[in-house]
XYZ file of N, CA and C in Angstrom:
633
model
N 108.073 58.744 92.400
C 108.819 58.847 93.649
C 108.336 57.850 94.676
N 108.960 57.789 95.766
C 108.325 57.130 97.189
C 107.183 57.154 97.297
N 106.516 58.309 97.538
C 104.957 58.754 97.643
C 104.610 57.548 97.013
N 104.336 57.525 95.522
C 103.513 57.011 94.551
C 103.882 55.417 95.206
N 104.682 54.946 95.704
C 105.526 53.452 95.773
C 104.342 52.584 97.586
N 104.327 53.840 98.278
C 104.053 54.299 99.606
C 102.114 53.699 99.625
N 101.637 54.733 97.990
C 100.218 54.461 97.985
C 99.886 53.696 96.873
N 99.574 52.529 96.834
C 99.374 51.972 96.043
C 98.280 52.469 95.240
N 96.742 53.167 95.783
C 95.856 53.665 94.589
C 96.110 55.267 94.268
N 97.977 55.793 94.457
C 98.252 56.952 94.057
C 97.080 57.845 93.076
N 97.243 56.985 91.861
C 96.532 57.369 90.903
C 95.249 57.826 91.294
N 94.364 57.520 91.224
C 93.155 57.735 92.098
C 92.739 58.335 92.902
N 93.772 58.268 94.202
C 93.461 58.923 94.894
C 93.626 60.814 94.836
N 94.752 61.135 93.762
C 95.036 62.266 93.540
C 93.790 63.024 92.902
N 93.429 61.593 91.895
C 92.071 62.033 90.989
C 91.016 62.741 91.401
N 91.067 61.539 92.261
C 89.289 61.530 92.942
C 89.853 63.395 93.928
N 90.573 63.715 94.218
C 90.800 64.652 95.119
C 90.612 66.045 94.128
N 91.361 65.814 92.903
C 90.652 67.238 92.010
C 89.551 67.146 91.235
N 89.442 65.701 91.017
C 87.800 66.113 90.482
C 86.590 66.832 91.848
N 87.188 65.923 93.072
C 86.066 66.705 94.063
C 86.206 68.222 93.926
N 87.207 68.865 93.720
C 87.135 70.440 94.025
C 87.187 70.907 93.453
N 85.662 71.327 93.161
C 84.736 71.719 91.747
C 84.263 73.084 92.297
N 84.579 74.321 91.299
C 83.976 75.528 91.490
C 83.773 75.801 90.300
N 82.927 76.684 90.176
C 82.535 77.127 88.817
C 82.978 79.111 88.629
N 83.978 79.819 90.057
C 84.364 80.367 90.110
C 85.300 80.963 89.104
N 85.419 81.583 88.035
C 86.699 81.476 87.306
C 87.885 81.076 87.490
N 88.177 82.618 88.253
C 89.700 82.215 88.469
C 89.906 81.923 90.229
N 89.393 80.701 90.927
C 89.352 80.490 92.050
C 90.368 80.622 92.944
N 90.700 81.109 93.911
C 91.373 81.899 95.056
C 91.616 79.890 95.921
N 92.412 79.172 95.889
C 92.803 77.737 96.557
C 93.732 78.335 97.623
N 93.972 77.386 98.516
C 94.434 77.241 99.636
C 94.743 75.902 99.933
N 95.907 75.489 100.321
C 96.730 73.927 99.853
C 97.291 74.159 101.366
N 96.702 73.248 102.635
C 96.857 73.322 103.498
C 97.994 72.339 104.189
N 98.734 72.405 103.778
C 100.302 70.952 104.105
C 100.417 70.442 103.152
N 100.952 71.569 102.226
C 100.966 71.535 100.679
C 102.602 71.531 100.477
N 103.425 70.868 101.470
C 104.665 70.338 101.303
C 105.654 70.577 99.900
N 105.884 69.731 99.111
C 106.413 70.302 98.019
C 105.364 70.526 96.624
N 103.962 70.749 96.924
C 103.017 70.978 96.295
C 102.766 70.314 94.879
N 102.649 68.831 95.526
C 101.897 67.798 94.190
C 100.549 68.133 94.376
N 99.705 68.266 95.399
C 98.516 68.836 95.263
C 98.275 69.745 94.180
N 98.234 70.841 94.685
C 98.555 72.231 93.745
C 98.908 71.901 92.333
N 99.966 70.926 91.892
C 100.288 70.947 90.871
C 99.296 70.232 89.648
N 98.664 69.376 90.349
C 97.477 68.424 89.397
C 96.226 69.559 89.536
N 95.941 70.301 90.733
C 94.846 71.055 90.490
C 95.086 72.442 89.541
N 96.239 72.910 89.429
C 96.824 73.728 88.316
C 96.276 73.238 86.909
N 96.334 71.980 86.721
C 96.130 71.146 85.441
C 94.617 71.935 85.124
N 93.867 71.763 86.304
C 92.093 72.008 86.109
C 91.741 73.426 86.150
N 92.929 74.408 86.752
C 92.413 75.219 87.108
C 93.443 76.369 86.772
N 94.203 76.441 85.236
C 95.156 77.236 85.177
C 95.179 78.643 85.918
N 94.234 79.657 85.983
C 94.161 80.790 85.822
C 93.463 81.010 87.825
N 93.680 79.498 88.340
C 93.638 79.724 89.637
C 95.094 80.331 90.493
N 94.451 81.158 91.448
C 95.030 82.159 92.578
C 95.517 80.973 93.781
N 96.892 80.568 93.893
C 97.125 79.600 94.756
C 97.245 79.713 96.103
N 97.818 79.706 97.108
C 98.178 79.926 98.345
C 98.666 78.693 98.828
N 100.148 78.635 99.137
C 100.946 76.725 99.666
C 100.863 77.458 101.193
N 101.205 76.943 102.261
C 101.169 76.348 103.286
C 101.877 75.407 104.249
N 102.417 75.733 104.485
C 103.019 74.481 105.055
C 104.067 75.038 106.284
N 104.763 73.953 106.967
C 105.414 74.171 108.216
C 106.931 74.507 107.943
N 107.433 73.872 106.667
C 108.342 73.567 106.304
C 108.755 74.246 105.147
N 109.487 75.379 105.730
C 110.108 76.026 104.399
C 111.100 75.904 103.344
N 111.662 74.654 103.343
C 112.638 73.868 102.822
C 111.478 73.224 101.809
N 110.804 72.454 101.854
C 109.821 71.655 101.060
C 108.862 73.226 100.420
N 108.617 73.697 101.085
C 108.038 74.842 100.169
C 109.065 75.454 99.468
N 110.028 75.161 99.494
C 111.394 75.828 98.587
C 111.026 74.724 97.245
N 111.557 73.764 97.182
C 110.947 72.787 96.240
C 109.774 73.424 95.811
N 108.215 73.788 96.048
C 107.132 74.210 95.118
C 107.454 75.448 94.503
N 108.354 76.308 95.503
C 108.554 77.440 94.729
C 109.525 77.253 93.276
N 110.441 76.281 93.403
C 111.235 75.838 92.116
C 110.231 75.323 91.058
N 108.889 74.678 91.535
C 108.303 73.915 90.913
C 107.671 74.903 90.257
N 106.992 75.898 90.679
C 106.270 76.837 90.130
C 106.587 77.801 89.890
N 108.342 78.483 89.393
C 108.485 79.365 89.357
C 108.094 80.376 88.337
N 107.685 79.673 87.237
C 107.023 80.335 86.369
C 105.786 80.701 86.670
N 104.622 80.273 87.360
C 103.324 80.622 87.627
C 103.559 81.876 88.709
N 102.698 82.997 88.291
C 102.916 84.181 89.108
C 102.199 84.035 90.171
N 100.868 83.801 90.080
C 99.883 83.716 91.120
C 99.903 82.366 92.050
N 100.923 82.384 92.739
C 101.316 81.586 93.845
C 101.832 82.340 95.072
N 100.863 82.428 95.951
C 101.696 82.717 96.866
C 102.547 81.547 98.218
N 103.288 81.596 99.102
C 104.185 80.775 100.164
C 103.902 80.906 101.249
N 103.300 80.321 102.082
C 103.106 80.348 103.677
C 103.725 79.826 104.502
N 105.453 79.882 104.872
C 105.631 78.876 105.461
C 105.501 79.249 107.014
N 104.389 78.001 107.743
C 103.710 78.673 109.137
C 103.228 77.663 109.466
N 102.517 77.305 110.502
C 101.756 76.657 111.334
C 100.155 76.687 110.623
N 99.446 75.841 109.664
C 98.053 76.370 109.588
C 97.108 76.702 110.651
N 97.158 75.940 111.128
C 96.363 75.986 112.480
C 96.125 77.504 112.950
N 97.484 78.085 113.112
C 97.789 79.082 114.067
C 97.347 80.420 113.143
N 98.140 80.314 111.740
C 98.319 81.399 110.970
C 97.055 81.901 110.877
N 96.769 83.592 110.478
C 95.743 84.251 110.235
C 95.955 84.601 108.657
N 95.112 84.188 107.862
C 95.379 84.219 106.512
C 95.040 85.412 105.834
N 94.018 85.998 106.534
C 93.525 87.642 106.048
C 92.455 87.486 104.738
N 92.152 86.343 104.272
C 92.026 86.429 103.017
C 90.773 85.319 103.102
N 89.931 85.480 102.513
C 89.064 83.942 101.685
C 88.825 83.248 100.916
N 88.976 81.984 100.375
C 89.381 81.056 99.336
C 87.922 80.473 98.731
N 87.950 79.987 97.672
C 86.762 79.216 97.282
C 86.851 78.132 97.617
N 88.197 77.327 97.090
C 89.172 75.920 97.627
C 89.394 75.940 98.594
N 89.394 75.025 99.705
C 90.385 74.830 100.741
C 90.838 73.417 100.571
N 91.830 73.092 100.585
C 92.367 71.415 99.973
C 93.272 71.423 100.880
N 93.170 69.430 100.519
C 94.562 69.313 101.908
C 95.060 67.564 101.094
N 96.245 67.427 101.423
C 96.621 65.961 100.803
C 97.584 65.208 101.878
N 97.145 64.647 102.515
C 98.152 63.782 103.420
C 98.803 64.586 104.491
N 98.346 65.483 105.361
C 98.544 65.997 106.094
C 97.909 66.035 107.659
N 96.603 66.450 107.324
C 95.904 66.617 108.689
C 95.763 65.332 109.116
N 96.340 64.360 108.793
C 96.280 63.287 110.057
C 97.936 63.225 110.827
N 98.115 64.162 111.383
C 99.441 64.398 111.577
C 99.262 65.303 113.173
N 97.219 65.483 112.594
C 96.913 66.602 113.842
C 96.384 65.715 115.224
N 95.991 66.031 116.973
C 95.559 65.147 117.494
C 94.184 65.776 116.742
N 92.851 64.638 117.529
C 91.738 64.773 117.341
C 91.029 66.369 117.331
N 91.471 67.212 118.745
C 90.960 68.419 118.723
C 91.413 69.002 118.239
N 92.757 69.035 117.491
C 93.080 69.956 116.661
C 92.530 70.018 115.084
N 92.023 68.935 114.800
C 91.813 68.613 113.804
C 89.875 68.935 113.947
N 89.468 69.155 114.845
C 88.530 69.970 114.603
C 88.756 71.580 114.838
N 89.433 71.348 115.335
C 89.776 73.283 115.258
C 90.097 73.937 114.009
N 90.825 72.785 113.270
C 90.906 73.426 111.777
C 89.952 73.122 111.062
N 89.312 71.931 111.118
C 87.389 72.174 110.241
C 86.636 73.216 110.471
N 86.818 73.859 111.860
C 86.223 75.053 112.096
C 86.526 76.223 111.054
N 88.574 76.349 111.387
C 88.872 77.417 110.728
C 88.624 77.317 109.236
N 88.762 76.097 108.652
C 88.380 76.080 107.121
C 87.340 76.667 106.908
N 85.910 76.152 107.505
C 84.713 76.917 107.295
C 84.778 78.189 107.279
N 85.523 79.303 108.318
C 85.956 80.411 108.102
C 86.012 81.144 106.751
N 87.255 80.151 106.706
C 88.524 80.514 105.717
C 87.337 80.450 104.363
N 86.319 79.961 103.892
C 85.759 79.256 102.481
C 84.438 80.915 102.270
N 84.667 81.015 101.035
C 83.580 81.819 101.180
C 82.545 80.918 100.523
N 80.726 81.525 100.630
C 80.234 81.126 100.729
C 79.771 79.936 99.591
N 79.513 78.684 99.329
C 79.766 77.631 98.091
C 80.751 77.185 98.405
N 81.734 77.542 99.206
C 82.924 76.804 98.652
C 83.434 75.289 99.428
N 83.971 74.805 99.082
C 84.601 73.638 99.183
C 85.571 73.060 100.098
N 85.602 72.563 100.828
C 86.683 71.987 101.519
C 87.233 70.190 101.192
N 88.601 69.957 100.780
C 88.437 68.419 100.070
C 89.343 68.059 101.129
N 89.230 67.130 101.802
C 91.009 66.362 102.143
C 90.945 65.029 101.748
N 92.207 64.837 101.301
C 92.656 63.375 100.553
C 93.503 62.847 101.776
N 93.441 62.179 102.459
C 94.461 62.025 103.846
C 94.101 60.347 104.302
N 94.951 60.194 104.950
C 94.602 58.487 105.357
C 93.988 58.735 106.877
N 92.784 57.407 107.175
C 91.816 57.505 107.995
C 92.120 56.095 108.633
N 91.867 55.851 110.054
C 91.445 54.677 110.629
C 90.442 54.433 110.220
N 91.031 52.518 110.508
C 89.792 51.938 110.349
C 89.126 51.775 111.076
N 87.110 51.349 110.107
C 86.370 51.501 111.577
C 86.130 50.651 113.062
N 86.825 49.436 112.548
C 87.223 48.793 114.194
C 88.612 48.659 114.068
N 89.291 48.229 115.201
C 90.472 47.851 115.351
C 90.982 46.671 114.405
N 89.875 45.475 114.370
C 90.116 44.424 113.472
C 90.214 44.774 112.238
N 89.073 45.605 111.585
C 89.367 46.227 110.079
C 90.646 47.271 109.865
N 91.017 47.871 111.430
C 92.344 48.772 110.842
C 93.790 47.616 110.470
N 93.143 46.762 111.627
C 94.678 45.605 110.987
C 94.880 45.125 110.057
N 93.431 44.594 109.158
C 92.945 44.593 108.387
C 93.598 45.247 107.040
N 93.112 46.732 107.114
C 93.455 47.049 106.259
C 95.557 47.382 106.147
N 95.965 47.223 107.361
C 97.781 47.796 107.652
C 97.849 46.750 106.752
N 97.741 45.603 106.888
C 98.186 44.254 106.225
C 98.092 43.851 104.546
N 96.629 44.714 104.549
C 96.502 44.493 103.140
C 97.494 45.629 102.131
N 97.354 46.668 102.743
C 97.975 47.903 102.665
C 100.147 47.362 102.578
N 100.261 46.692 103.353
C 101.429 46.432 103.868
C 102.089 45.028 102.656
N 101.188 44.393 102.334
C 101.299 43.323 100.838
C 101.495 44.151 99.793
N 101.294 45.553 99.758
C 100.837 45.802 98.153
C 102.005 46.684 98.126
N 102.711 47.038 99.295
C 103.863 47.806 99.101
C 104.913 47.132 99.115
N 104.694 46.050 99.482
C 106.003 44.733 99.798
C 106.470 44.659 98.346
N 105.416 44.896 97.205
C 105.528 44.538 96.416
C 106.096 45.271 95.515
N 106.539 46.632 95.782
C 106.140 47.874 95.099
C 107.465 48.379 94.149
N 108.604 47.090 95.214
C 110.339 47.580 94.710
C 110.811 48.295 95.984
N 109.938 48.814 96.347
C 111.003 49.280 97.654
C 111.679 48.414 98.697
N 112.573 48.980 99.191
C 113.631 48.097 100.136
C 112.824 48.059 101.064
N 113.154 46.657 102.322
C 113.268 46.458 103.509
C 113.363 47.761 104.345
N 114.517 48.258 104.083
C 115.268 49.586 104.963
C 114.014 50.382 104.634
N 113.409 50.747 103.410
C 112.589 52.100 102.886
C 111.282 51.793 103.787
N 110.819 50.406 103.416
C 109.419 49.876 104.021
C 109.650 50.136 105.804
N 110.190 49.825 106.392
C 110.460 49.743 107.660
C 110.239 51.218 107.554
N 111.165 52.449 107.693
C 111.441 53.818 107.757
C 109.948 54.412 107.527
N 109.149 54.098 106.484
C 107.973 54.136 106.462
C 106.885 53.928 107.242
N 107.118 52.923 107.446
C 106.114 51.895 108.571
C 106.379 53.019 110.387
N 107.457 53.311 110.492
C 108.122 54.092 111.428
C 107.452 55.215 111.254
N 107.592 55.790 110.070
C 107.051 57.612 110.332
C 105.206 57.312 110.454
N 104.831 56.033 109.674
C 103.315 55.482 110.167
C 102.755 55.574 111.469
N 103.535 54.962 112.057
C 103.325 54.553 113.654
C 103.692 56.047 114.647
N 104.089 57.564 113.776
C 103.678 58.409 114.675
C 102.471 59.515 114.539
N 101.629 58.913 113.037
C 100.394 59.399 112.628
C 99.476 59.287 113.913
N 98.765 59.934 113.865
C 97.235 60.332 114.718
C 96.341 60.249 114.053
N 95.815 58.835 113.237
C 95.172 59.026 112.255
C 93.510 59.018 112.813
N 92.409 59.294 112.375
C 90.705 59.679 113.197
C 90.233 58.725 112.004
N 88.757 57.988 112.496
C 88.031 57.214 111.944
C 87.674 58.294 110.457
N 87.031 57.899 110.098
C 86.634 58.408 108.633
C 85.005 59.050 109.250
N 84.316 58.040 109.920
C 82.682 58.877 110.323
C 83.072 60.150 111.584
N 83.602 59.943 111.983
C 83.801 60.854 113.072
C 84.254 62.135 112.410
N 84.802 62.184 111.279
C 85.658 63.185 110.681
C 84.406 64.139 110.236
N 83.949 63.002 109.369
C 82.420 63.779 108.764
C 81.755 64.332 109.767
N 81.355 64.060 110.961
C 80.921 63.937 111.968
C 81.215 65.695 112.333
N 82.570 65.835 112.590
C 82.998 67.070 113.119
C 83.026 68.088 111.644
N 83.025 67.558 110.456
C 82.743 68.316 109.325
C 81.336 69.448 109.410
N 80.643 68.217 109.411
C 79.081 68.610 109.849
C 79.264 69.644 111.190
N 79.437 69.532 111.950
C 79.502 70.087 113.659
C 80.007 71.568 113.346
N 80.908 71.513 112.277
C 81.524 73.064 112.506
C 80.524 74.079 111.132
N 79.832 73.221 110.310
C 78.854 74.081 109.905
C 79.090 73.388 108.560
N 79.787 72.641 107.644
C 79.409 72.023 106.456
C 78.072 71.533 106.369
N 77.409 71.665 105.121
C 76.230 70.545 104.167
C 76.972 69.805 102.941
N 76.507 69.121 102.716
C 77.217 68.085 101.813
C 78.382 67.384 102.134
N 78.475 67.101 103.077
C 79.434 66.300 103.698
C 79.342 64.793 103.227
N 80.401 64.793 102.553
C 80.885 62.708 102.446
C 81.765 62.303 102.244
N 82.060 61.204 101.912
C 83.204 60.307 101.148
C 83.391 60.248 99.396
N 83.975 60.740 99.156
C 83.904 59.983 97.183
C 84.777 59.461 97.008
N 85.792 58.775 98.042
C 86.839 57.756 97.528
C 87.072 57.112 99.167
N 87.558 55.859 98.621
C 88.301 55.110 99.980
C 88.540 53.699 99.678
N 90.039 53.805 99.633
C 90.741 52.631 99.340
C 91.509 52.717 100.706
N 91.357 51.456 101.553
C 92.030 50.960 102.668
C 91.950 52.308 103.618
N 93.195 52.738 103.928
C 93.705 54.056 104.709
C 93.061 55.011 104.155
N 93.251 54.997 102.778
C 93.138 56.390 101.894
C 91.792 56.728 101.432
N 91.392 58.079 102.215
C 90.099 58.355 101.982
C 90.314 59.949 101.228
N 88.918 60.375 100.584
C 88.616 61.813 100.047
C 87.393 62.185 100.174
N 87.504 62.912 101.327
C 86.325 63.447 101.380
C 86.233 64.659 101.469
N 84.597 65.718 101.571
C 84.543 66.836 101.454
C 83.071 67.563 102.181
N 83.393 68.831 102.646
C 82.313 69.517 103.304
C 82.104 70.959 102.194
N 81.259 71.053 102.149
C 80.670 72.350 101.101
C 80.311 73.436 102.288
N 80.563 74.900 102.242
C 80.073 75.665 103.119
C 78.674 76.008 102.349
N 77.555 76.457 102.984
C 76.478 76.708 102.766
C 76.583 77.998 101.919
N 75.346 78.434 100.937
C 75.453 79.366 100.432
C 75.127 80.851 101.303
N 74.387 80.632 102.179
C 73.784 81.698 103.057
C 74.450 81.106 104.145
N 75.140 82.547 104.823
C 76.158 82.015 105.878
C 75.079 82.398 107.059
């Protein structure tokens, strides 16, 4: 689809996002936080058949799509809500996110590192795969440009690239250290990076075992 046309290290980046979210939980309790028409979910299904899902999202039309997608898997449940806002009642081992929370401003986007920590019981994981500024202004142009060659290239139209470039330019996207930064702040250890190509980063905060 678009997506894949959109990111040039698609591949990879999906990768690097389920190999990070590693539990040794059986049947792990996930949480797919702007889990749209749930390609997330669907590659971590691959790793984690007998996982307990939970989608998310704002948009109950695109969560209509995961529900078609998954209608055979029982253990899915549908959130369509505000994450931020919603009270989930519940605690996850997973908390995952794919191209979403840069959509949030800055303080909101620590308000939900907070609530994730919440939300994780204790070991557990928080991954987001999401695109990050760069760390100066020169390296973010930097990278738009390099980023902006590799899609030129990709088959998509003028009209598609532009429309793109458009819904780009109303992202709120946060540096990549600062992120970690507020990872750490709301109570993660093991906080880092295990992927980053241009925009596209994956990183992750572990909640502590002793809360």
């Amino acid at each position: 689809g678009q997506r894949r046309k959109f990111i040039p290290c698609f591949d990879d980046f999906y990768a690097l996002a389920v190999t990070a979210a590693e539990t040794e939980v059986p049947a792990p309790a996930i949480l797919d936080i702007g889990a749209g028409t749930g390609l997330l979910t669907a590659f971590l299904m691959e790793r984690y058949p007998s996982g307990r899902f939970t989608l998310v999202d704002l948009s109950d039309k695109m969560l209509g799509v995961a529900r078609e997608r998954f209608a055979d898997k029982p253990d899915v449940r549908y959130v369509p809500a505000d994450y931020l806002e919603h009270d989930f009642g519940e605690r996850f081992d997973l908390v995952v996110s794919a191209l979403s929370i840069h959509h949030l401003e800055d303080k909101d986007k620590q308000r939900l590192y907070h609530k994730c920590f919440g939300l994780l019981n204790p070991g557990g994981l928080f991954v987001n795969a999401d695109q990050v500024q760069g760390d100066s202004p020169w390296l973010d142009a930097l990278e738009e440009r390099v980023w902006y060659q590799g899609i030129a290239q990709s088959g998509l139209t003028e009209e598609e690239i532009q429309a793109g470039r458009e819904r780009i330019a109303l992202d709120r996207e946060s540096g990549l250290a600062e992120q970690l930064e507020w990872l750490r702040t709301a109570g993660f250890c093991d906080v880092g990076c295990l992927y980053k190509y241009l925009h596209f980063a994956v990183f992750l905060g572990r909640k502590p075992l002793e809360e």
